[in-house]
XYZ file of C-alpha atoms in Angstrom:
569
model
C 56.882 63.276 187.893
C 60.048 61.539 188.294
C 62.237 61.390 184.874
C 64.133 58.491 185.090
C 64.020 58.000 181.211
C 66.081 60.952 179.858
C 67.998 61.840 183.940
C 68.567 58.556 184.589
C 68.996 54.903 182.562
C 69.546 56.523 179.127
C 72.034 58.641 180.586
C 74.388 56.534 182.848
C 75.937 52.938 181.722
C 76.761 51.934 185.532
C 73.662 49.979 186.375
C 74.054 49.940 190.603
C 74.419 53.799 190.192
C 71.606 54.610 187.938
C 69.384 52.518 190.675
C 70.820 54.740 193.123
C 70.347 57.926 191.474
C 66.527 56.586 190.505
C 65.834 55.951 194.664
C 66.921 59.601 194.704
C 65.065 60.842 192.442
C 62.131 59.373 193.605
C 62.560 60.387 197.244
C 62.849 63.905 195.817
C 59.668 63.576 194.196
C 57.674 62.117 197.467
C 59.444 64.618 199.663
C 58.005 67.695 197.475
C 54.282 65.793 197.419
C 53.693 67.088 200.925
C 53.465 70.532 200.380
C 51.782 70.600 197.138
C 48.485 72.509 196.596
C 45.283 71.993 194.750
C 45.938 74.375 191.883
C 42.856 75.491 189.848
C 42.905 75.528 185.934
C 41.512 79.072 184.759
C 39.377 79.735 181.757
C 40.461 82.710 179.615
C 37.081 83.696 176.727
C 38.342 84.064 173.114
C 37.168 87.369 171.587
C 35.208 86.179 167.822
C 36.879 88.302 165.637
C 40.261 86.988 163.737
C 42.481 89.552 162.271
C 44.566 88.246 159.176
C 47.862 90.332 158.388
C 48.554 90.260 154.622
C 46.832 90.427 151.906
C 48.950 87.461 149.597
C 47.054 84.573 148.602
C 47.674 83.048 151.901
C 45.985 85.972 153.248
C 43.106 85.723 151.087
C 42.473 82.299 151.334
C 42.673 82.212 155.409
C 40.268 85.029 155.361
C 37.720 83.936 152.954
C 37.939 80.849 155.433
C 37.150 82.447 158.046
C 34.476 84.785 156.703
C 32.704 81.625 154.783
C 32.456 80.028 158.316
C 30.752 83.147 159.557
C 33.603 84.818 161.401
C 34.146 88.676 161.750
C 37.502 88.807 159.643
C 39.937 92.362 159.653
C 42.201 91.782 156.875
C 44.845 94.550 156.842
C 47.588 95.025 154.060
C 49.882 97.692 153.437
C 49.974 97.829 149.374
C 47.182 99.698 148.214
C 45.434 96.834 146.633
C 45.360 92.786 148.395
C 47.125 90.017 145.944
C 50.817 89.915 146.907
C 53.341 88.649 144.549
C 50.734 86.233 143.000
C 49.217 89.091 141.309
C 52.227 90.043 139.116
C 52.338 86.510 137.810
C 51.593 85.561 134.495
C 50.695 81.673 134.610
C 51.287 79.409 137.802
C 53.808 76.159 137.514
C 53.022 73.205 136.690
C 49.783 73.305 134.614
C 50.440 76.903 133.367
C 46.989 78.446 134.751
C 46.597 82.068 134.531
C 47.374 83.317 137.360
C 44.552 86.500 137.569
C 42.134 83.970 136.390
C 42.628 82.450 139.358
C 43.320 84.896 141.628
C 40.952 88.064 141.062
C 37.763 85.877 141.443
C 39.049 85.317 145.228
C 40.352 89.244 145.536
C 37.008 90.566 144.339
C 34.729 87.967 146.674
C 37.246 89.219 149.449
C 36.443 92.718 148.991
C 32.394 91.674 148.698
C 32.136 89.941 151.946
C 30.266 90.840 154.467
C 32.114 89.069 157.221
C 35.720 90.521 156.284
C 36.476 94.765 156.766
C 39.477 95.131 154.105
C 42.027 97.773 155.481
C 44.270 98.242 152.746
C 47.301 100.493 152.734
C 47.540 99.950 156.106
C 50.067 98.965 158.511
C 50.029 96.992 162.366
C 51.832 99.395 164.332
C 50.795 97.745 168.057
C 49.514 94.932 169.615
C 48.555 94.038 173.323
C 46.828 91.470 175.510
C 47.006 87.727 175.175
C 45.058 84.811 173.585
C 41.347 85.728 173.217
C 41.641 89.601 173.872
C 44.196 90.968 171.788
C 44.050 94.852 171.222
C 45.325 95.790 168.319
C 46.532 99.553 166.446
C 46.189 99.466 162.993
C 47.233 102.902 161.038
C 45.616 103.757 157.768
C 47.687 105.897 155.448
C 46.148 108.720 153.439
C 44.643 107.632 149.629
C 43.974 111.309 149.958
C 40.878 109.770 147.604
C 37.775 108.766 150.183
C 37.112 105.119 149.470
C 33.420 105.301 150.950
C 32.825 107.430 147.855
C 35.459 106.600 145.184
C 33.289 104.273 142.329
C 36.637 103.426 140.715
C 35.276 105.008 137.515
C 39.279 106.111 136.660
C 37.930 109.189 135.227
C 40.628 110.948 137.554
C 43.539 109.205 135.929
C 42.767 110.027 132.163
C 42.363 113.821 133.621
C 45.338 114.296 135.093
C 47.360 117.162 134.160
C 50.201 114.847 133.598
C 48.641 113.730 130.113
C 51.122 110.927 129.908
C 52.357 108.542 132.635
C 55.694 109.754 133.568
C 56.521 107.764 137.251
C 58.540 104.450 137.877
C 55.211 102.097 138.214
C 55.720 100.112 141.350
C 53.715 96.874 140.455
C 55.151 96.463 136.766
C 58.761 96.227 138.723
C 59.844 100.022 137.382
C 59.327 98.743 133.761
C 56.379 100.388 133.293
C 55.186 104.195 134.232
C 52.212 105.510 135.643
C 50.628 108.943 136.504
C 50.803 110.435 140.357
C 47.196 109.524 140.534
C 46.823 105.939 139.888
C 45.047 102.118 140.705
C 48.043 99.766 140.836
C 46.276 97.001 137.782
C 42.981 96.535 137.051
C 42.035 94.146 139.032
C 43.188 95.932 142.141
C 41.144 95.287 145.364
C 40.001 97.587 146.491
C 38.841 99.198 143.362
C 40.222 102.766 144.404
C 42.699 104.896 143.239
C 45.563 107.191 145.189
C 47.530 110.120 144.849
C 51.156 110.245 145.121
C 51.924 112.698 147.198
C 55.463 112.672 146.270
C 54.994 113.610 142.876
C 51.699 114.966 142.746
C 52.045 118.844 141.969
C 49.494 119.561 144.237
C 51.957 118.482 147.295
C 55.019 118.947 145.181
C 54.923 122.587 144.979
C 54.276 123.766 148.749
C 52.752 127.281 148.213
C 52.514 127.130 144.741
C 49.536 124.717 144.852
C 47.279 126.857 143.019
C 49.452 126.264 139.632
C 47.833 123.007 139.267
C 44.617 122.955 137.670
C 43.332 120.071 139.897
C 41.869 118.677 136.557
C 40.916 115.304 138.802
C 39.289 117.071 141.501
C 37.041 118.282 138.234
C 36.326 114.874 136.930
C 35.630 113.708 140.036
C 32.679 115.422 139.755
C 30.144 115.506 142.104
C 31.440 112.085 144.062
C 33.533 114.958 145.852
C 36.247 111.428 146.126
C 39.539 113.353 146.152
C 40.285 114.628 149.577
C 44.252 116.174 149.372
C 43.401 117.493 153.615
C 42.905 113.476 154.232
C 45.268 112.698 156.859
C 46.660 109.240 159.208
C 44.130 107.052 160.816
C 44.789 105.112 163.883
C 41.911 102.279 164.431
C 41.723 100.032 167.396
C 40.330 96.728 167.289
C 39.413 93.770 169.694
C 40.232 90.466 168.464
C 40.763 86.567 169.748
C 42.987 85.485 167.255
C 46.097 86.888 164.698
C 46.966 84.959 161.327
C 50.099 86.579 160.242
C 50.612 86.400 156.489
C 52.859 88.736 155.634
C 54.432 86.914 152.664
C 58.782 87.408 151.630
C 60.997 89.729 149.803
C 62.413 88.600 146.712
C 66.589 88.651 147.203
C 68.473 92.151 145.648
C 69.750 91.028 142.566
C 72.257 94.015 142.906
C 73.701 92.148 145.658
C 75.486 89.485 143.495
C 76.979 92.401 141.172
C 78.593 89.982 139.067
C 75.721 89.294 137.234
C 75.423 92.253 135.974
C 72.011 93.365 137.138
C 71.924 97.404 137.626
C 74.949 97.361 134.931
C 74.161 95.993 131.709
C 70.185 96.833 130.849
C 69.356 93.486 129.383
C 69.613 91.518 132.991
C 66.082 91.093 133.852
C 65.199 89.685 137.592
C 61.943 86.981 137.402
C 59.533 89.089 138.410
C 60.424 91.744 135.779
C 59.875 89.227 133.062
C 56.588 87.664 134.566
C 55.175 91.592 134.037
C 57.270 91.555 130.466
C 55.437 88.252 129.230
C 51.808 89.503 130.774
C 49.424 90.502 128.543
C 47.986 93.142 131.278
C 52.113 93.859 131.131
C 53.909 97.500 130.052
C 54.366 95.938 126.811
C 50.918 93.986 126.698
C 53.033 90.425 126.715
C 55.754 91.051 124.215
C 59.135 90.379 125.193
C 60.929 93.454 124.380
C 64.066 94.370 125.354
C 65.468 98.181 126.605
C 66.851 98.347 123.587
C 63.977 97.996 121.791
C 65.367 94.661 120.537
C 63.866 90.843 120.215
C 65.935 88.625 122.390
C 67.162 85.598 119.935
C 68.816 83.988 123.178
C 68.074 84.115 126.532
C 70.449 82.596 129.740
C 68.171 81.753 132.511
C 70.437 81.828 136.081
C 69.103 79.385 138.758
C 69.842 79.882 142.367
C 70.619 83.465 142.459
C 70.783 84.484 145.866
C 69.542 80.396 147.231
C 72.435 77.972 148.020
C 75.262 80.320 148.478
C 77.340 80.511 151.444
C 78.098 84.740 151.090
C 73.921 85.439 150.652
C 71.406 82.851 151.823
C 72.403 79.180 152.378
C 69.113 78.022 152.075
C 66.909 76.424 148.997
C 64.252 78.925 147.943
C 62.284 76.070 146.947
C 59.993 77.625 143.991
C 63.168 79.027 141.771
C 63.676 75.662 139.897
C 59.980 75.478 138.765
C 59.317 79.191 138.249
C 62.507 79.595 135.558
C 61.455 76.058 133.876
C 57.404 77.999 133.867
C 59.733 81.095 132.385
C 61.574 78.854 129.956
C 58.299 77.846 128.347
C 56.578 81.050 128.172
C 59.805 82.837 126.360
C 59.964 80.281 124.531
C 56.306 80.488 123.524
C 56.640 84.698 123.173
C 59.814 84.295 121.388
C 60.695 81.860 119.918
C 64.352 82.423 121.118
C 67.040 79.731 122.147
C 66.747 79.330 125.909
C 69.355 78.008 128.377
C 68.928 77.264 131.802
C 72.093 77.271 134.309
C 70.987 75.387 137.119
C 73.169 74.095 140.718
C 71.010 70.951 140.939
C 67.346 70.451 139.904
C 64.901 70.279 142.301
C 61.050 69.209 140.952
C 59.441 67.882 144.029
C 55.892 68.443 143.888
C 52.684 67.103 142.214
C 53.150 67.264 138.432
C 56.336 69.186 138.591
C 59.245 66.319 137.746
C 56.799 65.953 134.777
C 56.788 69.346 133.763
C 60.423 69.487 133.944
C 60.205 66.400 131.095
C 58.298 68.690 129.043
C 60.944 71.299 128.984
C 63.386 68.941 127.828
C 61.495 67.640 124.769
C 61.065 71.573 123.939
C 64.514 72.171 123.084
C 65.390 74.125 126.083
C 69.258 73.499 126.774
C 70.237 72.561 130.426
C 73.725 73.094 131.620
C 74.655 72.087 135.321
C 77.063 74.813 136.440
C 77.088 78.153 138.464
C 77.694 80.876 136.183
C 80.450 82.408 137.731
C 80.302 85.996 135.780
C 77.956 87.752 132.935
C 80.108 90.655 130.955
C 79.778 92.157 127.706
C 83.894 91.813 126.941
C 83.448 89.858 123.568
C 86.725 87.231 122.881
C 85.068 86.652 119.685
C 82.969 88.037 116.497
C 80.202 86.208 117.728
C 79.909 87.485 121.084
C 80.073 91.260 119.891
C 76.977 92.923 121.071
C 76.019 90.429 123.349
C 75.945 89.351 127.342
C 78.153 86.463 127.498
C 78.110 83.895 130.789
C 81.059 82.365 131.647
C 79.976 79.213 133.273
C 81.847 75.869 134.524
C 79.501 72.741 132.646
C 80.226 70.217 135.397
C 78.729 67.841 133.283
C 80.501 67.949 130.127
C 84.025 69.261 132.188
C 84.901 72.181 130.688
C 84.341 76.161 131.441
C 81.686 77.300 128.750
C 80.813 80.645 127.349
C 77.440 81.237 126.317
C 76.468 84.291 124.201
C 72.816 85.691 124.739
C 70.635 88.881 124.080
C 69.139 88.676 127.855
C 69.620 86.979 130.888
C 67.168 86.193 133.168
C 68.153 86.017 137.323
C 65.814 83.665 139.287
C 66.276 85.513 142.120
C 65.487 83.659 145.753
C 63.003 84.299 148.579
C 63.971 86.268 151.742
C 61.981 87.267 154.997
C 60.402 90.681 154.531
C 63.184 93.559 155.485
C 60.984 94.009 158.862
C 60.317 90.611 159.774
C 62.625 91.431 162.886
C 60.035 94.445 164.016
C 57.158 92.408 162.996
C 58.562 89.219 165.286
C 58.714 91.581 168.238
C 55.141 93.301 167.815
C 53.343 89.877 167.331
C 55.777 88.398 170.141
C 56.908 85.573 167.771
C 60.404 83.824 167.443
C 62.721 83.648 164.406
C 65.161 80.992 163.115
C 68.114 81.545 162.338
C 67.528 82.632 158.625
C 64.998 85.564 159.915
C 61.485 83.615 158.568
C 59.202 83.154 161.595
C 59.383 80.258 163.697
C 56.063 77.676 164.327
C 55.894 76.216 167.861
C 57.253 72.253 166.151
C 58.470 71.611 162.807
C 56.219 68.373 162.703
C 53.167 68.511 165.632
C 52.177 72.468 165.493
C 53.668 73.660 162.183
C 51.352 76.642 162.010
C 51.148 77.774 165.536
C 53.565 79.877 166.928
C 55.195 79.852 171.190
C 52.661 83.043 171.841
C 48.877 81.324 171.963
C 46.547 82.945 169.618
C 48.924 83.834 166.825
C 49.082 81.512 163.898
C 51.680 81.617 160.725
C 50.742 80.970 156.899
C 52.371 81.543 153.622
C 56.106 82.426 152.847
C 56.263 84.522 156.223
C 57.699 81.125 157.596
C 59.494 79.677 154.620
C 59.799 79.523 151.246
C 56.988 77.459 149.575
C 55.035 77.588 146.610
C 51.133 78.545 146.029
C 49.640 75.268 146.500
C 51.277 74.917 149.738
C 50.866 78.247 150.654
C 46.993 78.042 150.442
C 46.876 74.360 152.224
C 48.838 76.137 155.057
C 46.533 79.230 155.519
C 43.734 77.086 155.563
C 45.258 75.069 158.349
C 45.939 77.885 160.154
C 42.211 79.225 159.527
C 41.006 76.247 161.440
C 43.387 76.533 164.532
C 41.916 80.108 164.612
C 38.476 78.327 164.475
C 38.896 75.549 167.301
C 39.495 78.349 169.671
C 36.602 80.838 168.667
C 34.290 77.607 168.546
C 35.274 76.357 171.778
C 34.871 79.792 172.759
C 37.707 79.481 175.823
C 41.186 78.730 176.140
C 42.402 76.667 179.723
C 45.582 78.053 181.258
C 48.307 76.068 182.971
C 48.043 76.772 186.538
C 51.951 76.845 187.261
C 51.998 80.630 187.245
C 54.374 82.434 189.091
C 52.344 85.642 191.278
C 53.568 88.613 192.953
C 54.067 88.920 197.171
C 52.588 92.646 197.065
C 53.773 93.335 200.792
C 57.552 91.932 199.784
C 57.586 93.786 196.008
C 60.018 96.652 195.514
C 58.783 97.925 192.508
C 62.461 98.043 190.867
C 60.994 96.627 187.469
C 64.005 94.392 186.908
C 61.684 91.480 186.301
C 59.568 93.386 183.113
C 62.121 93.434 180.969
C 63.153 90.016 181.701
C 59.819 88.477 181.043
C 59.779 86.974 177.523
C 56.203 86.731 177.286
C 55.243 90.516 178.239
C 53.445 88.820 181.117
C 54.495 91.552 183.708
C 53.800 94.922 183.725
C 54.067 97.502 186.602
C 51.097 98.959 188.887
C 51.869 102.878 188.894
C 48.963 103.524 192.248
C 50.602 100.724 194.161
C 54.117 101.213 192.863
C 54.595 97.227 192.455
C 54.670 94.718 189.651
C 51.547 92.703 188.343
C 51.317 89.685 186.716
C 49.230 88.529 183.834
C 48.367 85.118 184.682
C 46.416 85.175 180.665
C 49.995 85.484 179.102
C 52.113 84.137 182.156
C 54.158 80.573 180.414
C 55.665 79.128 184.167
C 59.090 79.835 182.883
C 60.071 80.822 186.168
C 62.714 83.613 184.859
C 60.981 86.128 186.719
C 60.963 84.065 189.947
C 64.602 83.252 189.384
C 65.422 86.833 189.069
C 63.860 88.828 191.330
C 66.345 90.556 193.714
C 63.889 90.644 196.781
C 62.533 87.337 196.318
C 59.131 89.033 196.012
C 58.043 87.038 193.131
C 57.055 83.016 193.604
C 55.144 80.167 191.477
C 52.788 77.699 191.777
C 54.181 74.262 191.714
C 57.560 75.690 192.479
C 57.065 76.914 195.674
C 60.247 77.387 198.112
C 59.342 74.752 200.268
C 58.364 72.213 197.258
C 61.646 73.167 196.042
C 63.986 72.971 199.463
C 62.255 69.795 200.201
C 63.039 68.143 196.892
C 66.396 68.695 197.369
C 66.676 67.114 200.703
C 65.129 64.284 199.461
C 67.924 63.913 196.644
C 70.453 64.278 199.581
C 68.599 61.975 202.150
C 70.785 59.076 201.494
C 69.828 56.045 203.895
């Protein structure tokens, strides 16, 4: 191939000298003809079985995918119950649909299937091998309940010897408490309870175990569930194909301290209110606040943590919709003046600019400003006892204070805090805001640069459900086009080792950034995986004995293209 597009006419503006250049070019490209070889396109088989990492809704729906098309799915999460953030939510923007409703009927037909094996509490720890034969470690933390035998009966939990809940419940957002032997919500899949072994007196008390009465072990009965000697699990699996799922972390409110969340008690985070206006909620859907009060005004914060220079610079996407969805429903549990502080609003979606209309004919006051600082220093009688927000209306073009009984932060989306560990296990890139990168924006938006490993979900970017589940089922059928097709062809411009020339100094297996190289401890000398090998060449570039060549870059291909750009008639 001679590039005289991009090297050449697009490139140069002196027309006699571009020809020139092109005559080179092509010489360069005849000269190096000679000594090419016939170079044979290899065949690697794609192992069946897809493994899915995360349980979310993107999770879920790529699996059931999978599963429905007769696939052997391994769907591992590391909560103990599959639903991600999804779960906590109380209705979905813009037609308000409840969100379990919608949700649990996919969870529980997840854990039914008899295509999909549901790890659960369970983490990735290692992955190896290429595109159709990756082996993969997955460890399974101690329930320290058996799950083959647990019936989910919950008879454990009401016989606890804590007879109240007394522990910072994890899925209500700390709002609510729970026992040390628990099911996260009643939907949970799978329907089995664990033991906290960091409160649990049975751990708790080292050799003073026999002080507690072991009242679940009791109910248990004779299901003999509750195993406290259960310990790790490492599993090994074969599979062709990786969907990685694993979701985003919702931005530290605690970061932007001027807010006030962490200081005053009535600053409330989105996803604490989405438990506090739940029905299944710690305060069974009414909006209550620490103080045992009944907000009469509530200050809804847009972009906290999203568009901002000193946190994230990017647009979280969902924030705008979710706090106009949170609007509503506080509206509709309290009955309380509502004000939204937005940057700019953003409604782009099917059904959401209309939803935003709906808002406005509901009385809910809109005021286009950052709010530069919540306190609770009243300047008047009417702001004693309240949380007032000091805000700049850029609209009306003056700086506005706003007294309220509870403010509401809708907090952005971040990659997960180990997106950076996860990138290297799976052998995936970043961008530069730490979500996962897709092989092209536009052509290959859920494939990744390592073959075999697909994205879907908020793991890439913010996005919102319905695009969420369009993108895991996209993904889902890249996974299916290779097990169908049943092989994968390999470009044959791999580079390959000159045994009798190899050193064995390893300098070129940490260079590799594909993993493609590893090192032959009997013969002392690098080996290349031609399966995982890209032709990047930085091996052959690198190697200090010259031990290491390619196909279709071979010395003399290369020397002789050269003197064919220099053979100047």
């Amino acid at each position: 191939m001679v590039n005289i597009r991009e090297h050449d006419s697009w490139v140069h503006t002196d027309r006699k000298e571009a020809t020139e250049k092109a005559k080179a070019l092509a010489r360069a490209a005849v000269a190096r003809v000679a000594h090419h070889e016939a170079l044979e396109v290899k065949k690697v088989p794609i192992h069946p079985d897809v493994l899915v990492v995360g349980g979310g809704i993107a999770g879920i729906h790529a699996a059931m995918t999978l599963a429905n098309a007769g696939k052997k799915v391994f769907l591992v999460e590391r909560e103990p119950s599959i639903g991600g953030h999804m779960a906590k939510f109380d209705k979905t923007f813009p037609t308000l649909d409840c969100a379990a409703c919608i949700l649990t009927p996919k969870m529980s037909a997840v854990g039914a299937h008899e295509n999909i094996t549901l790890w659960s509490y369970s983490e990735v720890t290692k992955v190896d091998g290429y595109v159709g034969n990756f082996t993969v470690t997955v460890k399974r933390k101690p329930r320290y309940v058996n799950e083959d035998l647990c019936t989910g009966c919950q008879e454990c939990i009401s016989n606890c010897v804590y007879k109240e809940p007394k522990f910072a419940d994890e899925f209500n957002e700390g709002l609510g408490k729970r026992k040390p032997i628990y099911i996260s919500f009643p939907q949970a899949t799978p329907q089995v309870v664990l033991i906290d072994p960091e409160v649990c007196l049975n751990f708790k008390r080292g050799t003073l175990i026999d002080k507690c009465k072991k009242t679940c072990v009791e109910a248990c009965g004779e299901r003999k569930a509750i195993d406290f000697k259960q310990t790790e699990e490492i599993k090994e699996i074969k599979v062709g194909t990786i969907i990685v799922a694993t979701g985003f972390h919702a931005f530290d409110a605690k970061r932007i301290p001027q807010y006030g969340y962490g200081i005053y008690p009535n600053v409330y985070t989105a996803l604490e209110v989405e438990r506090l206006v739940n029905a299944s909620g710690p305060t069974a859907g009414e909006v209550v606040l620490r103080d045992g009060r009944h907000p009469k005004a509530i200050g809804i914060i847009h972009c906290v943590g999203s568009r901002d220079q000193k946190t994230n610079r990017w647009c979280s996407r969902v924030c705008c919709m979710y706090s106009l969805k949170l609007a509503h429903l506080l509206k509709e549990h309290t009955e309380a003046e509502i004000f939204n502080f937005y940057i700019d609003m953003r409604t782009p979606g099917k059904g959401y600019e209309e939803f935003y209309d709906k808002l406005l004919e509901e009385d809910v006051h809109f005021i286009r400003g950052r709010v530069g600082e919540v306190t609770d220093w009243a300047m008047t009688p009417d702001e004693e006892g309240k949380l007032v927000l000091r805000v700049e209306d850029t609209l009306a073009g003056f700086v506005r204070r706003i007294p309220v009984d509870m403010v509401v932060l809708a907090t952005g989306l971040e990659p997960q805090p180990d997106a950076q560990a996860v990138r290297r296990m799976f052998n995936m890139s970043c961008g530069s805001e730490g979500f996962f990168l897709e092989r092209h924006p536009k052509l290959a938006p859920v494939n990744t640069f390592t073959d075999g490993i697909f994205l879907a979900g908020a793991c890439q970017g913010p996005r919102d459900i319905p695009d969420t589940v369009a993108q895991a089922g996209a993904a889902a059928a890249e996974a299916m086009v290779l097990i169908d097709r049943g092989y994968i062809e390999q470009e044959p411009n791999t580079a390959y080792i000159l045994e009798e020339e190899c050193s064995g100094c390893k300098s070129c297996i940490a260079l590799c950034p594909y993993t493609a190289i590893a090192f032959d401890e009997a013969k002392q000398k690098a080996v290349i995986n031609e399966a995982l090998c890209k032709g990047c060449g930085t091996c052959v570039a690198s190697c200090p004995s010259g031990s290491i060549a390619q196909h279709l870059f071979e010395d003399d291909e290369v020397f002789s293209e050269i003197k064919g750009i220099l053979a100047y008639e």
